[in-house]
Amino acid sequence: MPFSPERHVFEYTPGRINPLAKSRPLAGIDLNFDGEPTQHLTHALHPYVAAINPPLARRLIDTYVPAKGTVLDPFCGGGGILIESLLSGRNCAGFDVNPLAIMIAKAKTTYIERERIKAQCDDICKRAEELLTVAVPPNISEAARYWFRPETLPELAALSSAVNEIKEEDLKTLFSVILSITVRSVMLTYRGEVRLRKLRDEDLQNAQPKVMAVFVERCRVALQEVPNLPTHARARVELADARQLPLEDGEYHSIICSPPYADDTNGVGYFQFSRYMLEWLGMSPDTINRYKRQFLGSNLSIKTVPPSMTFYIAAANVKARNQQHYKEAVAFYADYYQALSEMKRVVTDWIIIVIGNRVLSRTLFDNANITLELFKHIGGVKFVDYYSRTIRKKRLPNLGGDGGGISVEHVLVFKKSR
């Protein structure tokens, strides 16, 4: 939705973004990709909030990464860039601090034979039916139960117990992800939003989720798409912090990523969507919260203001309005600065960042120019190409309570200096 006309938004932008080179190999191409499929192959297995556009990811890979080049996504989320890398025949790696993201990305990039998936699905459905009256739910908090109809809980508990009995790692990961999307599908929430919002009034009355029917349908999607994954390219998918990547210097040819636009509290609620699925997968709330504390901007202590004038001016305006928001902004961008420095260390050629702006305390943060200024301070990379695209569905909260529309996504292309 657009900014409310009665609300003033403080904006500071240092001017038009001008890359050093003028090659722009994607100039003239409609990067909105209107009408192109985005749910092909295993993209359809499990949605991930604010995921990158798959056709955009593929075009960036084909344009900037040579046929034998490797691709790294240090904020891999649901694995969109990894899938497109595999489809292009390139080896890739993805890291994230969200354990659900890692499960999803692994399931979406791991080939499994159709016969094994079919047999396991049949076994789970049969076992869940046996467990229906005796299965004990995992440690589901009252906060989690709030989002479900009581009558759906026994079926979810039976499926959770059946999935937990799987011994083979690849199958357990796949069916954990199928259980996760089943949980998400039967939650009493509105879709297409960046934070959970419970159904109300008539919408709530009309919602009659069928757990087993949803599970079987998601099994059908897996059965159809997972065996079609290419087997000649490999994806390394691991839990890891982008600020401390477990990689050697120059280990990957290129980074293509869409980092978070803001901290999890004030931006897209990645972990709000993940935490309740993780509970049904057997993870305790305390463990889930420990993972959340690894998100960029989660630690508000011992943070220094990152070296960006664009950030400094925006943050000063926030500081005058809301001290807590100021601390959260400094924490996030200090961590983001550290992640950018680490990205530069582990690649040999390209760093491509897809990012939009955000609003905090009615203040616009120009994330594109902040990124440029941070990389300039880091040194060793040259800004060579810039593109923008229109996005129509993403929204960010915290513009006086009514959210902030994101209408433009920036594509920043950097070349590492030799």
Short mmCIF file of C-alpha atoms in Angstrom, two decimals:
data_model
loop_
_atom_site.label_atom_id
_atom_site.label_comp_id
_atom_site.label_asym_id
_atom_site.label_seq_id
_atom_site.Cartn_x
_atom_site.Cartn_y
_atom_site.Cartn_z
CA MET A 1 0.00 0.00 0.00
CA PRO A 2 1.25 3.56 -0.58
CA PHE A 3 2.36 5.90 2.15
CA SER A 4 -0.60 7.56 3.85
CA PRO A 5 -0.87 11.10 2.45
CA GLU A 6 -1.32 12.65 5.89
CA ARG A 7 1.92 11.19 7.20
CA HIS A 8 5.20 12.98 6.58
CA VAL A 9 8.19 10.81 5.70
CA PHE A 10 11.66 12.24 6.17
CA GLU A 11 13.80 11.44 3.12
CA TYR A 12 17.47 11.99 2.47
CA THR A 13 18.95 10.62 -0.74
CA PRO A 14 22.38 11.80 -1.91
CA GLY A 15 21.40 11.79 -5.55
CA ARG A 16 21.19 9.57 -8.58
CA ILE A 17 23.12 6.31 -8.44
CA ASN A 18 25.91 6.40 -11.02
CA PRO A 19 28.04 3.28 -11.58
CA LEU A 20 31.61 3.71 -12.80
CA ALA A 21 31.15 1.60 -15.93
CA LYS A 22 28.45 2.02 -18.54
CA SER A 23 28.27 -1.52 -19.96
CA ARG A 24 24.94 -2.41 -18.36
CA PRO A 25 24.42 -5.76 -20.13
CA LEU A 26 20.83 -5.97 -18.84
CA ALA A 27 19.87 -2.48 -20.00
CA GLY A 28 16.65 -2.50 -21.98
CA ILE A 29 15.45 -5.78 -20.44
CA ASP A 30 12.23 -5.67 -18.43
CA LEU A 31 13.45 -6.90 -15.06
CA ASN A 32 9.90 -6.96 -13.69
CA PHE A 33 9.40 -10.26 -15.59
CA ASP A 34 5.63 -9.79 -15.60
CA GLY A 35 3.86 -12.98 -16.56
CA GLU A 36 6.93 -15.22 -16.27
CA PRO A 37 6.54 -18.30 -14.02
CA THR A 38 7.99 -18.03 -10.55
CA GLN A 39 6.81 -21.35 -9.09
CA HIS A 40 8.56 -23.74 -11.45
CA LEU A 41 10.35 -26.83 -10.20
CA THR A 42 10.94 -26.82 -6.42
CA HIS A 43 10.25 -23.11 -5.99
CA ALA A 44 6.69 -24.38 -5.44
CA LEU A 45 7.68 -26.66 -2.58
CA HIS A 46 7.52 -24.07 0.21
CA PRO A 47 7.09 -20.27 0.04
CA TYR A 48 9.49 -17.97 1.85
CA VAL A 49 8.50 -14.45 2.81
CA ALA A 50 10.01 -11.67 0.64
CA ALA A 51 11.78 -14.22 -1.59
CA ILE A 52 13.81 -13.08 -4.60
CA ASN A 53 12.16 -13.19 -8.01
CA PRO A 54 13.42 -16.43 -9.67
CA PRO A 55 13.57 -15.05 -13.26
CA LEU A 56 15.65 -12.14 -11.96
CA ALA A 57 18.00 -14.52 -10.16
CA ARG A 58 18.46 -16.63 -13.30
CA ARG A 59 19.12 -13.60 -15.51
CA LEU A 60 21.78 -12.31 -13.10
CA ILE A 61 23.45 -15.72 -12.94
CA ASP A 62 23.52 -16.18 -16.72
CA THR A 63 24.77 -12.62 -17.29
CA TYR A 64 27.54 -12.35 -14.71
CA VAL A 65 28.65 -15.86 -13.74
CA PRO A 66 30.61 -17.95 -16.29
CA ALA A 67 29.46 -21.49 -17.05
CA LYS A 68 31.96 -23.02 -14.62
CA GLY A 69 31.69 -20.25 -12.04
CA THR A 70 30.32 -20.86 -8.56
CA VAL A 71 27.54 -18.91 -6.86
CA LEU A 72 27.22 -18.03 -3.18
CA ASP A 73 24.15 -16.66 -1.40
CA PRO A 74 25.01 -15.74 2.23
CA PHE A 75 21.33 -14.91 2.93
CA CYS A 76 19.82 -17.87 1.08
CA GLY A 77 16.36 -17.89 2.71
CA GLY A 78 14.18 -20.39 0.87
CA GLY A 79 16.86 -21.15 -1.73
CA GLY A 80 15.59 -19.24 -4.77
CA ILE A 81 19.06 -18.29 -6.03
CA LEU A 82 20.35 -21.79 -5.33
CA ILE A 83 17.63 -23.44 -7.41
CA GLU A 84 18.33 -21.16 -10.36
CA SER A 85 22.07 -21.80 -10.01
CA LEU A 86 21.48 -25.56 -10.17
CA LEU A 87 19.18 -25.19 -13.16
CA SER A 88 21.94 -23.26 -14.92
CA GLY A 89 24.41 -26.08 -14.20
CA ARG A 90 26.50 -24.12 -11.69
CA ASN A 91 27.61 -25.35 -8.29
CA CYS A 92 26.45 -23.12 -5.45
CA ALA A 93 26.33 -22.60 -1.70
CA GLY A 94 23.78 -21.00 0.58
CA PHE A 95 24.01 -19.94 4.20
CA ASP A 96 21.45 -18.55 6.63
CA VAL A 97 20.97 -18.19 10.38
CA ASN A 98 17.36 -19.35 10.19
CA PRO A 99 17.18 -23.15 10.63
CA LEU A 100 13.86 -23.34 8.78
CA ALA A 101 15.39 -21.54 5.80
CA ILE A 102 18.18 -24.11 5.73
CA MET A 103 15.71 -27.02 5.79
CA ILE A 104 13.69 -25.46 2.97
CA ALA A 105 16.76 -24.65 0.86
CA LYS A 106 18.12 -28.18 1.34
CA ALA A 107 14.83 -29.79 0.38
CA LYS A 108 14.53 -27.58 -2.70
CA THR A 109 18.03 -28.44 -3.94
CA THR A 110 18.34 -32.16 -3.09
CA TYR A 111 17.39 -34.70 -5.74
CA ILE A 112 15.41 -37.70 -4.46
CA GLU A 113 14.00 -40.50 -6.57
CA ARG A 114 10.24 -40.43 -7.15
CA GLU A 115 9.76 -43.97 -5.83
CA ARG A 116 11.35 -43.13 -2.47
CA ILE A 117 9.20 -40.02 -2.06
CA LYS A 118 6.02 -41.92 -2.92
CA ALA A 119 6.79 -44.78 -0.53
CA GLN A 120 7.63 -42.39 2.32
CA CYS A 121 4.48 -40.34 1.76
CA ASP A 122 2.33 -43.47 1.93
CA ASP A 123 4.11 -44.60 5.10
CA ILE A 124 3.63 -41.22 6.82
CA CYS A 125 -0.07 -41.06 5.98
CA LYS A 126 -0.60 -44.60 7.28
CA ARG A 127 1.46 -43.98 10.41
CA ALA A 128 -0.27 -40.66 11.12
CA GLU A 129 -3.64 -42.39 10.98
CA GLU A 130 -2.40 -44.92 13.55
CA LEU A 131 -1.09 -42.14 15.80
CA LEU A 132 -4.10 -39.87 15.51
CA THR A 133 -5.53 -40.69 18.93
CA VAL A 134 -2.27 -41.21 20.82
CA ALA A 135 0.26 -38.78 19.36
CA VAL A 136 1.50 -36.16 21.79
CA PRO A 137 2.23 -32.78 20.23
CA PRO A 138 5.75 -31.44 20.53
CA ASN A 139 6.27 -28.62 23.00
CA ILE A 140 3.78 -26.29 21.32
CA SER A 141 3.51 -23.01 23.20
CA GLU A 142 0.25 -21.25 23.93
CA ALA A 143 1.44 -18.47 21.62
CA ALA A 144 1.63 -21.00 18.78
CA ARG A 145 -1.73 -22.61 19.54
CA TYR A 146 -3.39 -19.21 19.14
CA TRP A 147 -2.99 -19.44 15.35
CA PHE A 148 -4.79 -22.79 14.87
CA ARG A 149 -8.23 -24.27 15.24
CA PRO A 150 -8.17 -26.74 18.18
CA GLU A 151 -9.48 -29.55 15.98
CA THR A 152 -6.43 -29.34 13.69
CA LEU A 153 -3.93 -29.92 16.52
CA PRO A 154 -4.32 -33.76 16.80
CA GLU A 155 -3.70 -34.26 13.07
CA LEU A 156 -0.68 -31.96 13.14
CA ALA A 157 0.63 -33.84 16.17
CA ALA A 158 0.21 -37.19 14.38
CA LEU A 159 2.03 -35.92 11.28
CA SER A 160 4.78 -34.41 13.42
CA SER A 161 5.34 -37.72 15.22
CA ALA A 162 5.35 -39.67 11.94
CA VAL A 163 7.84 -37.34 10.28
CA ASN A 164 10.09 -37.46 13.33
CA GLU A 165 10.36 -41.26 12.94
CA ILE A 166 12.00 -41.01 9.48
CA LYS A 167 15.57 -42.31 9.58
CA GLU A 168 17.01 -41.24 6.20
CA GLU A 169 18.29 -37.67 6.35
CA ASP A 170 17.29 -36.51 2.88
CA LEU A 171 13.74 -37.83 3.25
CA LYS A 172 13.40 -36.45 6.77
CA THR A 173 14.43 -32.99 5.56
CA LEU A 174 11.98 -33.11 2.65
CA PHE A 175 9.03 -34.25 4.75
CA SER A 176 9.88 -31.81 7.53
CA VAL A 177 9.50 -29.08 4.91
CA ILE A 178 6.22 -30.62 3.70
CA LEU A 179 5.01 -30.63 7.31
CA SER A 180 6.14 -27.01 7.67
CA ILE A 181 4.14 -25.79 4.67
CA THR A 182 1.17 -27.85 5.92
CA VAL A 183 1.39 -26.03 9.25
CA ARG A 184 1.65 -22.69 7.47
CA SER A 185 -1.30 -23.51 5.22
CA VAL A 186 -3.68 -24.37 8.06
CA MET A 187 -2.75 -21.38 10.23
CA LEU A 188 -5.59 -18.91 10.66
CA THR A 189 -3.72 -16.01 9.09
CA TYR A 190 -3.97 -13.71 6.11
CA ARG A 191 -1.62 -14.44 3.22
CA GLY A 192 0.71 -12.18 1.29
CA GLU A 193 1.77 -10.03 4.26
CA VAL A 194 5.15 -9.45 5.88
CA ARG A 195 3.84 -10.10 9.40
CA LEU A 196 1.34 -12.57 10.78
CA ARG A 197 -2.20 -11.27 11.13
CA LYS A 198 -4.99 -13.52 12.36
CA LEU A 199 -8.15 -13.96 10.32
CA ARG A 200 -11.10 -11.95 11.59
CA ASP A 201 -14.87 -12.05 11.54
CA GLU A 202 -16.28 -13.76 8.45
CA ASP A 203 -12.82 -14.76 7.20
CA LEU A 204 -12.19 -16.62 10.44
CA GLN A 205 -15.61 -18.29 10.40
CA ASN A 206 -15.13 -19.49 6.83
CA ALA A 207 -11.69 -20.98 7.43
CA GLN A 208 -12.04 -24.75 7.82
CA PRO A 209 -8.54 -26.12 7.14
CA LYS A 210 -8.16 -29.82 6.31
CA VAL A 211 -4.77 -30.90 7.59
CA MET A 212 -4.38 -34.28 5.91
CA ALA A 213 -5.71 -33.01 2.58
CA VAL A 214 -3.15 -30.19 2.62
CA PHE A 215 -0.35 -32.59 3.54
CA VAL A 216 -1.22 -34.98 0.72
CA GLU A 217 -1.37 -32.12 -1.78
CA ARG A 218 2.07 -30.85 -0.71
CA CYS A 219 3.39 -34.41 -1.06
CA ARG A 220 2.04 -34.38 -4.60
CA VAL A 221 4.00 -31.21 -5.37
CA ALA A 222 7.17 -32.79 -3.98
CA LEU A 223 6.55 -35.98 -5.92
CA GLN A 224 6.16 -33.99 -9.11
CA GLU A 225 9.06 -31.54 -8.75
CA VAL A 226 11.88 -32.93 -6.57
CA PRO A 227 12.78 -35.80 -8.97
CA ASN A 228 13.20 -33.22 -11.74
CA LEU A 229 16.10 -31.49 -9.99
CA PRO A 230 19.36 -31.63 -11.96
CA THR A 231 21.92 -34.10 -10.66
CA HIS A 232 25.03 -32.66 -12.38
CA ALA A 233 25.34 -29.60 -10.10
CA ARG A 234 25.58 -29.48 -6.32
CA ALA A 235 24.39 -27.10 -3.61
CA ARG A 236 26.11 -26.70 -0.25
CA VAL A 237 23.51 -25.50 2.29
CA GLU A 238 24.48 -24.80 5.89
CA LEU A 239 23.58 -22.78 8.95
CA ALA A 240 26.06 -19.91 9.09
CA ASP A 241 26.25 -16.22 9.90
CA ALA A 242 26.97 -13.88 6.97
CA ARG A 243 29.24 -11.91 9.28
CA GLN A 244 31.49 -14.95 9.76
CA LEU A 245 31.27 -17.18 6.71
CA PRO A 246 32.93 -20.63 7.00
CA LEU A 247 34.83 -20.10 3.73
CA GLU A 248 38.37 -19.48 2.55
CA ASP A 249 39.35 -16.21 0.91
CA GLY A 250 38.13 -16.13 -2.69
CA GLU A 251 36.44 -19.53 -2.44
CA TYR A 252 33.48 -18.55 -4.66
CA HIS A 253 33.37 -16.76 -7.99
CA SER A 254 30.28 -14.63 -7.33
CA ILE A 255 27.79 -13.63 -4.68
CA ILE A 256 24.19 -13.01 -5.68
CA CYS A 257 21.92 -12.25 -2.76
CA SER A 258 18.94 -10.32 -1.47
CA PRO A 259 19.86 -9.42 2.11
CA PRO A 260 17.28 -8.37 4.68
CA TYR A 261 16.18 -4.75 4.29
CA ALA A 262 15.99 -4.26 8.05
CA ASP A 263 16.17 -6.05 11.39
CA ASP A 264 13.56 -8.71 12.08
CA THR A 265 11.72 -6.49 14.58
CA ASN A 266 11.15 -3.54 12.27
CA GLY A 267 11.29 -5.15 8.83
CA VAL A 268 10.03 -8.34 7.26
CA GLY A 269 9.14 -10.75 10.06
CA TYR A 270 11.11 -13.74 8.76
CA PHE A 271 11.28 -15.40 12.13
CA GLN A 272 7.67 -14.71 13.02
CA PHE A 273 6.75 -16.93 10.07
CA SER A 274 9.37 -19.54 10.95
CA ARG A 275 9.04 -19.97 14.68
CA TYR A 276 5.67 -21.75 14.76
CA MET A 277 6.64 -24.17 12.01
CA LEU A 278 9.86 -24.91 13.90
CA GLU A 279 7.87 -25.69 17.05
CA TRP A 280 5.88 -28.30 15.13
CA LEU A 281 9.19 -29.73 13.90
CA GLY A 282 10.18 -30.30 17.52
CA MET A 283 12.32 -27.24 18.31
CA SER A 284 11.75 -25.63 21.69
CA PRO A 285 10.86 -21.93 21.97
CA ASP A 286 14.11 -21.30 23.88
CA THR A 287 16.18 -22.83 21.07
CA ILE A 288 14.22 -20.88 18.47
CA ASN A 289 14.90 -17.64 20.33
CA ARG A 290 18.63 -18.42 20.40
CA TYR A 291 18.60 -18.61 16.61
CA LYS A 292 16.66 -15.37 16.40
CA ARG A 293 19.39 -13.61 18.38
CA GLN A 294 21.78 -14.34 15.51
CA PHE A 295 19.79 -12.23 13.03
CA LEU A 296 21.38 -8.99 11.86
CA GLY A 297 20.68 -6.24 14.36
CA SER A 298 19.62 -8.51 17.21
CA ASN A 299 22.45 -7.47 19.56
CA LEU A 300 21.95 -3.85 20.56
CA SER A 301 25.15 -3.60 22.61
CA ILE A 302 28.66 -2.47 21.62
CA LYS A 303 27.57 -1.14 18.22
CA THR A 304 29.25 1.74 16.42
CA VAL A 305 27.60 3.85 13.75
CA PRO A 306 28.56 2.42 10.33
CA PRO A 307 30.50 4.70 7.93
CA SER A 308 27.68 5.95 5.71
CA MET A 309 26.55 9.57 5.56
CA THR A 310 23.19 8.51 4.13
CA PHE A 311 22.66 6.26 7.12
CA TYR A 312 23.97 8.86 9.58
CA ILE A 313 21.49 11.55 8.46
CA ALA A 314 18.51 9.16 8.47
CA ALA A 315 19.51 7.71 11.84
CA ALA A 316 19.85 11.18 13.37
CA ASN A 317 16.26 11.90 12.42
CA VAL A 318 15.15 8.60 13.95
CA LYS A 319 17.13 9.32 17.12
CA ALA A 320 15.18 12.53 17.65
CA ARG A 321 11.92 10.60 17.39
CA ASN A 322 12.57 7.22 19.02
CA GLN A 323 15.72 6.17 20.90
CA GLN A 324 14.89 2.46 20.72
CA HIS A 325 14.45 2.58 16.96
CA TYR A 326 17.76 4.42 16.69
CA LYS A 327 19.58 1.68 18.62
CA GLU A 328 17.95 -0.98 16.45
CA ALA A 329 18.93 0.84 13.27
CA VAL A 330 22.56 1.24 14.35
CA ALA A 331 22.72 -2.43 15.37
CA PHE A 332 21.33 -3.65 12.05
CA TYR A 333 23.49 -1.51 9.77
CA ALA A 334 26.63 -2.19 11.81
CA ASP A 335 26.02 -5.91 11.31
CA TYR A 336 25.19 -5.36 7.63
CA TYR A 337 28.49 -3.49 7.21
CA GLN A 338 30.34 -6.46 8.71
CA ALA A 339 28.51 -8.86 6.38
CA LEU A 340 29.46 -6.77 3.32
CA SER A 341 33.10 -6.89 4.35
CA GLU A 342 32.90 -10.66 4.70
CA MET A 343 31.25 -10.98 1.27
CA LYS A 344 34.17 -9.16 -0.32
CA ARG A 345 36.62 -11.56 1.36
CA VAL A 346 35.14 -14.81 0.05
CA VAL A 347 34.66 -14.01 -3.67
CA THR A 348 36.98 -13.48 -6.61
CA ASP A 349 34.76 -11.53 -9.02
CA TRP A 350 31.19 -10.30 -8.53
CA ILE A 351 29.01 -9.18 -5.64
CA ILE A 352 25.42 -8.56 -6.74
CA ILE A 353 22.96 -7.24 -4.17
CA VAL A 354 19.21 -6.96 -4.70
CA ILE A 355 17.72 -4.65 -2.08
CA GLY A 356 14.89 -2.19 -1.48
CA ASN A 357 14.64 0.79 0.83
CA ARG A 358 12.88 0.75 4.19
CA VAL A 359 11.08 3.11 6.56
CA LEU A 360 11.62 3.42 10.32
CA SER A 361 10.00 6.08 12.53
CA ARG A 362 8.65 7.73 9.38
CA THR A 363 12.19 8.04 8.07
CA LEU A 364 13.30 6.62 4.74
CA PHE A 365 16.53 4.61 4.75
CA ASP A 366 18.02 4.60 1.25
CA ASN A 367 19.51 1.11 1.40
CA ALA A 368 21.02 1.32 -2.08
CA ASN A 369 23.13 4.39 -1.31
CA ILE A 370 23.94 3.09 2.17
CA THR A 371 25.31 -0.08 0.57
CA LEU A 372 27.37 1.94 -1.91
CA GLU A 373 28.88 4.08 0.84
CA LEU A 374 29.69 1.09 3.04
CA PHE A 375 31.45 -0.70 0.19
CA LYS A 376 33.38 2.48 -0.63
CA HIS A 377 34.67 2.53 2.93
CA ILE A 378 35.51 -1.20 2.83
CA GLY A 379 37.44 -0.73 -0.43
CA GLY A 380 38.59 -3.31 -2.95
CA VAL A 381 35.36 -3.37 -4.97
CA LYS A 382 34.17 -1.22 -7.86
CA PHE A 383 30.53 -0.33 -8.47
CA VAL A 384 30.00 -1.15 -12.14
CA ASP A 385 26.29 -1.70 -12.91
CA TYR A 386 22.95 -0.57 -11.57
CA TYR A 387 19.41 -1.63 -12.43
CA SER A 388 16.04 -1.14 -10.81
CA ARG A 389 12.77 -3.00 -11.02
CA THR A 390 9.22 -2.39 -9.90
CA ILE A 391 7.81 -4.66 -7.24
CA ARG A 392 4.13 -4.77 -6.51
CA LYS A 393 3.56 -7.07 -3.56
CA LYS A 394 6.21 -6.48 -0.91
CA ARG A 395 5.34 -4.26 2.06
CA LEU A 396 7.25 -3.11 5.10
CA PRO A 397 5.69 -2.18 8.43
CA ASN A 398 6.42 0.77 10.69
CA LEU A 399 5.22 3.87 8.95
CA GLY A 400 3.13 5.13 11.83
CA GLY A 401 1.32 1.81 11.94
CA ASP A 402 0.06 1.63 8.37
CA GLY A 403 3.08 0.07 6.71
CA GLY A 404 5.27 1.42 3.97
CA GLY A 405 4.95 0.53 0.32
CA ILE A 406 8.05 -0.70 -1.48
CA SER A 407 7.77 0.17 -5.12
CA VAL A 408 11.39 -0.17 -6.28
CA GLU A 409 14.04 -2.83 -5.83
CA HIS A 410 17.66 -1.90 -6.54
CA VAL A 411 20.12 -4.27 -8.23
CA LEU A 412 23.70 -3.23 -7.37
CA VAL A 413 26.59 -4.91 -9.23
CA PHE A 414 30.10 -4.69 -7.79
CA LYS A 415 33.33 -6.05 -9.24
CA LYS A 416 36.09 -7.09 -6.88
CA SER A 417 39.37 -5.37 -7.64
CA ARG A 418 42.29 -7.55 -8.63
#
